């Protein structure tokens, strides 16, 4: 292996920044600041003179800069003895890198200046101090690459010093560690570990490390490079770089890389982070999410990996096909891939397959019977999601006999992990199915707490479910209105608006303009009282229109055309449907909305 410890060039002091010190007349800092200005301007004679004055005045960094100039012959004649003097001067002034500079001379090949005890003393003095170059040099000594009498080779200690230097952002140390681990020199060979150090060294600016990464040809190794960019302590997370490596390895046929490329492109940030990180374990915080979602492209990678038998790819592809992510939904294809993923009997894969077969109670009788058997198997293996969904099947009688007792027990057991179970438990309790109606309020409270929302808002959202009905919740308009009313009486704005519109239209309830007016009071055309949140099923403009009609026709409110016009202006704002309706009303009634 090439000896990378044999020659150290010191240049750090030649590009230093100005110290943020108060500038007083002829102060030591003024000398130093003027020296830096002259140095940058290329006036080395003046710069060296001013550095000397600053150093004599006690500026350690100035002494260090002088030392590096003499060591490298930059602006002055090369003079290692003078360099040593100024390094030691810098160290004596508290600039600790001076000890390292002095050590490079005292441990070097100039016999006239060579002083091993003194040089080693300086290096050891820096042990634990953040001077990565010193740690790097100590590594070279203990590795035997820098021969020093009286110091025995100790590869383990050398590696420790290299790690310390790497922690100090010294690219040469990270590159050296990569070489050692990749080729098994002085340490047990570990190519993944070597690649990890190459990644870090590349990010620290090592050209050699970057070239080593670019030279990788084994798909497994290219995949490892992607993993270390995606999730590790060796580089800031960078999905773009990770994806590039995954796709390189994927094009070479490596299934794990194909799957990982798909995950990067497919999932929401937190989800894809957790899945890919699971390949190596120990997920980190989400950052470096710089790849746009492209689920169609992701599906292409999943299909390639799935075709090679990759279970994760088969499972994820099935999920995308079932839900229509990246392409049109295809339940038949989803079930086919899910069967392949579950072929080995994995409990999570069986749960997924059962979910697609059940399809929220929309599967065929044969499919739901099969789904129920898989949920039972997965539940026995400890999959909580299986118990949760099995509970739904049991209380609904899907895929077998209805079993309220077992289903309720299952839902209660997993409700803390699957909050929608509280909705179903409330549904069963309020309808007296397997539980006492008196328990219903308990499940309402627990449901709102698990959803981290106000009880009135939770009641409103639950009312939506019962008002519309779903495959798992039978429509119950009476219960929905009761829940809306309870929330409205507690001044929930969404519930009040929904009730007002229900009574205005007479939709599924007896039309009652007085109640409509009461619930819609407080909402003005200027935004007062509007706090509905998102996806509430109606608009600000619809409420304005309904109130305007009631004012215009004297229904629920005393007839007031001026107020009706004001509200119609609100209805015409920002919504084409209600704007058209408001303008039609204005034309019919000879009013202007301008």
XYZ file of C-alpha atoms in Angstrom, residues 40-254:
215
model
C -3.652 38.559 -0.312
C -2.357 41.423 -2.418
C 0.834 39.450 -3.164
C 3.202 41.765 -1.275
C 5.075 39.004 0.555
C 7.890 41.204 1.826
C 5.485 43.520 3.608
C 3.329 40.615 4.734
C 6.242 38.747 6.333
C 7.362 41.893 8.146
C 3.881 42.484 9.538
C 3.422 38.792 10.486
C 6.688 39.034 12.494
C 5.467 42.144 14.298
C 2.139 40.473 15.067
C 3.881 37.298 16.262
C 6.291 39.260 18.430
C 3.234 41.017 19.842
C 1.705 37.685 20.792
C -0.516 36.536 17.875
C -0.024 32.765 17.636
C -1.678 32.420 14.233
C 0.778 34.942 12.807
C 3.698 32.847 14.097
C 2.130 29.735 12.551
C 1.715 31.476 9.197
C 5.377 32.515 9.264
C 6.365 28.930 10.046
C 4.413 27.513 7.103
C 5.968 30.138 4.832
C 9.497 29.100 5.859
C 8.638 25.400 5.668
C 7.309 25.690 2.113
C 9.491 28.538 0.863
C 6.445 30.688 0.186
C 7.509 34.341 -0.019
C 10.745 33.633 1.825
C 13.673 31.290 1.364
C 12.935 27.738 2.497
C 14.341 27.383 6.025
C 13.167 24.428 8.133
C 15.081 25.625 11.203
C 13.289 28.967 11.085
C 10.025 27.133 10.489
C 10.615 25.037 13.611
C 11.312 28.146 15.650
C 8.130 29.840 14.537
C 6.013 26.673 15.014
C 7.226 26.434 18.590
C 6.592 30.145 19.020
C 2.989 29.663 17.793
C 2.500 26.789 20.226
C 3.878 28.837 23.117
C 1.333 31.550 22.264
C -1.522 29.039 22.566
C -1.965 28.178 18.876
C -1.895 24.406 19.331
C -1.418 23.484 15.683
C 2.095 24.831 16.192
C 2.932 21.643 18.111
C 1.905 19.583 15.106
C 3.963 21.710 12.717
C 6.991 21.407 14.955
C 6.494 17.629 15.231
C 6.546 17.197 11.429
C 10.042 18.715 11.372
C 11.368 17.010 14.507
C 10.195 13.601 13.251
C 11.263 14.235 9.675
C 14.337 13.172 7.710
C 16.520 16.249 8.376
C 19.091 14.764 10.751
C 20.201 18.195 11.948
C 16.721 18.939 13.239
C 15.470 15.413 14.005
C 14.548 15.028 17.685
C 12.254 12.025 18.235
C 11.468 12.465 21.951
C 10.650 16.137 21.508
C 8.569 15.541 18.371
C 6.606 12.688 19.898
C 6.090 14.765 23.007
C 4.463 17.468 20.925
C 2.166 14.983 19.171
C 1.116 13.278 22.371
C 0.512 16.687 23.863
C -2.123 17.132 21.193
C -3.777 13.781 21.908
C -7.432 14.622 22.512
C -7.072 18.108 21.046
C -8.899 18.779 17.758
C -5.894 18.878 15.462
C -6.760 16.111 12.965
C -3.394 16.362 11.190
C -1.655 15.410 14.431
C -3.908 12.372 14.886
C -3.214 11.410 11.276
C 0.544 11.608 11.871
C 0.281 9.552 15.059
C -1.635 6.939 13.048
C 1.239 6.811 10.578
C 3.747 6.343 13.403
C 1.792 3.526 15.052
C 1.144 1.874 11.692
C 4.888 1.872 11.113
C 4.748 4.046 8.003
C 6.714 6.772 9.786
C 9.574 4.922 11.512
C 10.249 6.272 14.991
C 12.712 4.532 17.293
C 11.155 3.193 20.468
C 7.573 3.155 19.136
C 6.198 -0.319 18.433
C 3.694 -0.933 15.680
C 0.111 -0.972 16.982
C -2.422 -1.227 14.171
C -5.424 -0.967 16.481
C -4.159 2.288 17.987
C -3.343 3.578 14.504
C -6.903 2.933 13.384
C -8.197 4.795 16.443
C -6.073 7.812 15.515
C -7.303 7.673 11.922
C -10.900 7.665 13.104
C -10.133 10.683 15.299
C -8.591 12.477 12.334
C -11.576 11.577 10.177
C -13.895 12.953 12.838
C -11.932 16.164 12.454
C -12.990 16.244 8.783
C -9.579 15.201 7.417
C -10.348 13.561 4.065
C -6.954 11.813 3.885
C -7.753 9.900 7.084
C -11.175 8.795 5.830
C -9.674 7.728 2.503
C -6.971 5.732 4.300
C -9.578 3.984 6.464
C -11.523 3.106 3.329
C -8.435 1.514 1.781
C -7.629 -0.465 4.918
C -11.125 -1.920 5.286
C -11.833 -2.459 1.599
C -8.621 -4.413 1.007
C -8.276 -5.923 4.485
C -4.949 -4.240 5.202
C -4.128 -4.249 8.944
C -7.845 -4.921 9.677
C -10.288 -7.659 8.785
C -11.583 -7.090 5.256
C -15.000 -5.458 5.199
C -15.848 -4.031 1.803
C -19.066 -2.404 2.981
C -17.144 -0.618 5.729
C -14.493 0.412 3.238
C -17.125 1.847 0.898
C -18.650 3.734 3.808
C -15.297 5.430 4.472
C -14.935 6.152 0.746
C -18.320 7.885 0.817
C -17.290 10.020 3.784
C -13.902 10.854 2.241
C -15.606 11.823 -1.017
C -17.913 14.193 0.822
C -14.862 15.627 2.614
C -13.286 16.372 -0.749
C -11.027 13.400 -1.486
C -10.475 12.969 -5.211
C -8.977 9.519 -4.661
C -12.046 8.340 -2.727
C -14.403 9.659 -5.396
C -12.420 7.818 -8.074
C -12.511 4.645 -5.964
C -16.309 4.863 -5.767
C -16.602 5.519 -9.486
C -14.484 2.432 -10.138
C -16.923 0.121 -8.323
C -18.339 -2.515 -10.667
C -19.856 -5.127 -8.344
C -23.648 -4.519 -8.042
C -23.600 -5.366 -4.334
C -20.939 -2.704 -3.737
C -22.735 -0.046 -5.783
C -25.859 -0.812 -3.753
C -23.876 -0.344 -0.533
C -22.709 3.084 -1.733
C -26.357 4.016 -2.247
C -27.298 2.839 1.228
C -24.556 4.925 2.823
C -25.805 8.001 0.995
C -29.366 7.175 1.945
C -28.976 6.394 5.613
C -25.757 6.258 7.577
C -23.419 8.249 9.774
C -20.910 8.566 6.934
C -22.591 11.235 4.815
C -25.453 13.702 4.923
C -28.545 11.941 3.619
C -28.858 12.609 -0.100
C -31.630 10.752 -1.905
C -30.486 11.890 -5.348
C -27.052 10.329 -4.900
C -28.567 7.255 -3.258
C -31.013 6.817 -6.136
C -28.198 7.156 -8.667
C -26.292 4.304 -7.010
C -29.420 2.167 -6.589
C -30.261 2.561 -10.265
C -26.698 1.709 -11.337
C -26.821 -1.477 -9.295
C -30.408 -2.086 -10.402
C -29.470 -1.894 -14.073
C -26.875 -4.565 -13.310
C -29.703 -6.779 -12.050
C -29.309 -6.423 -8.273
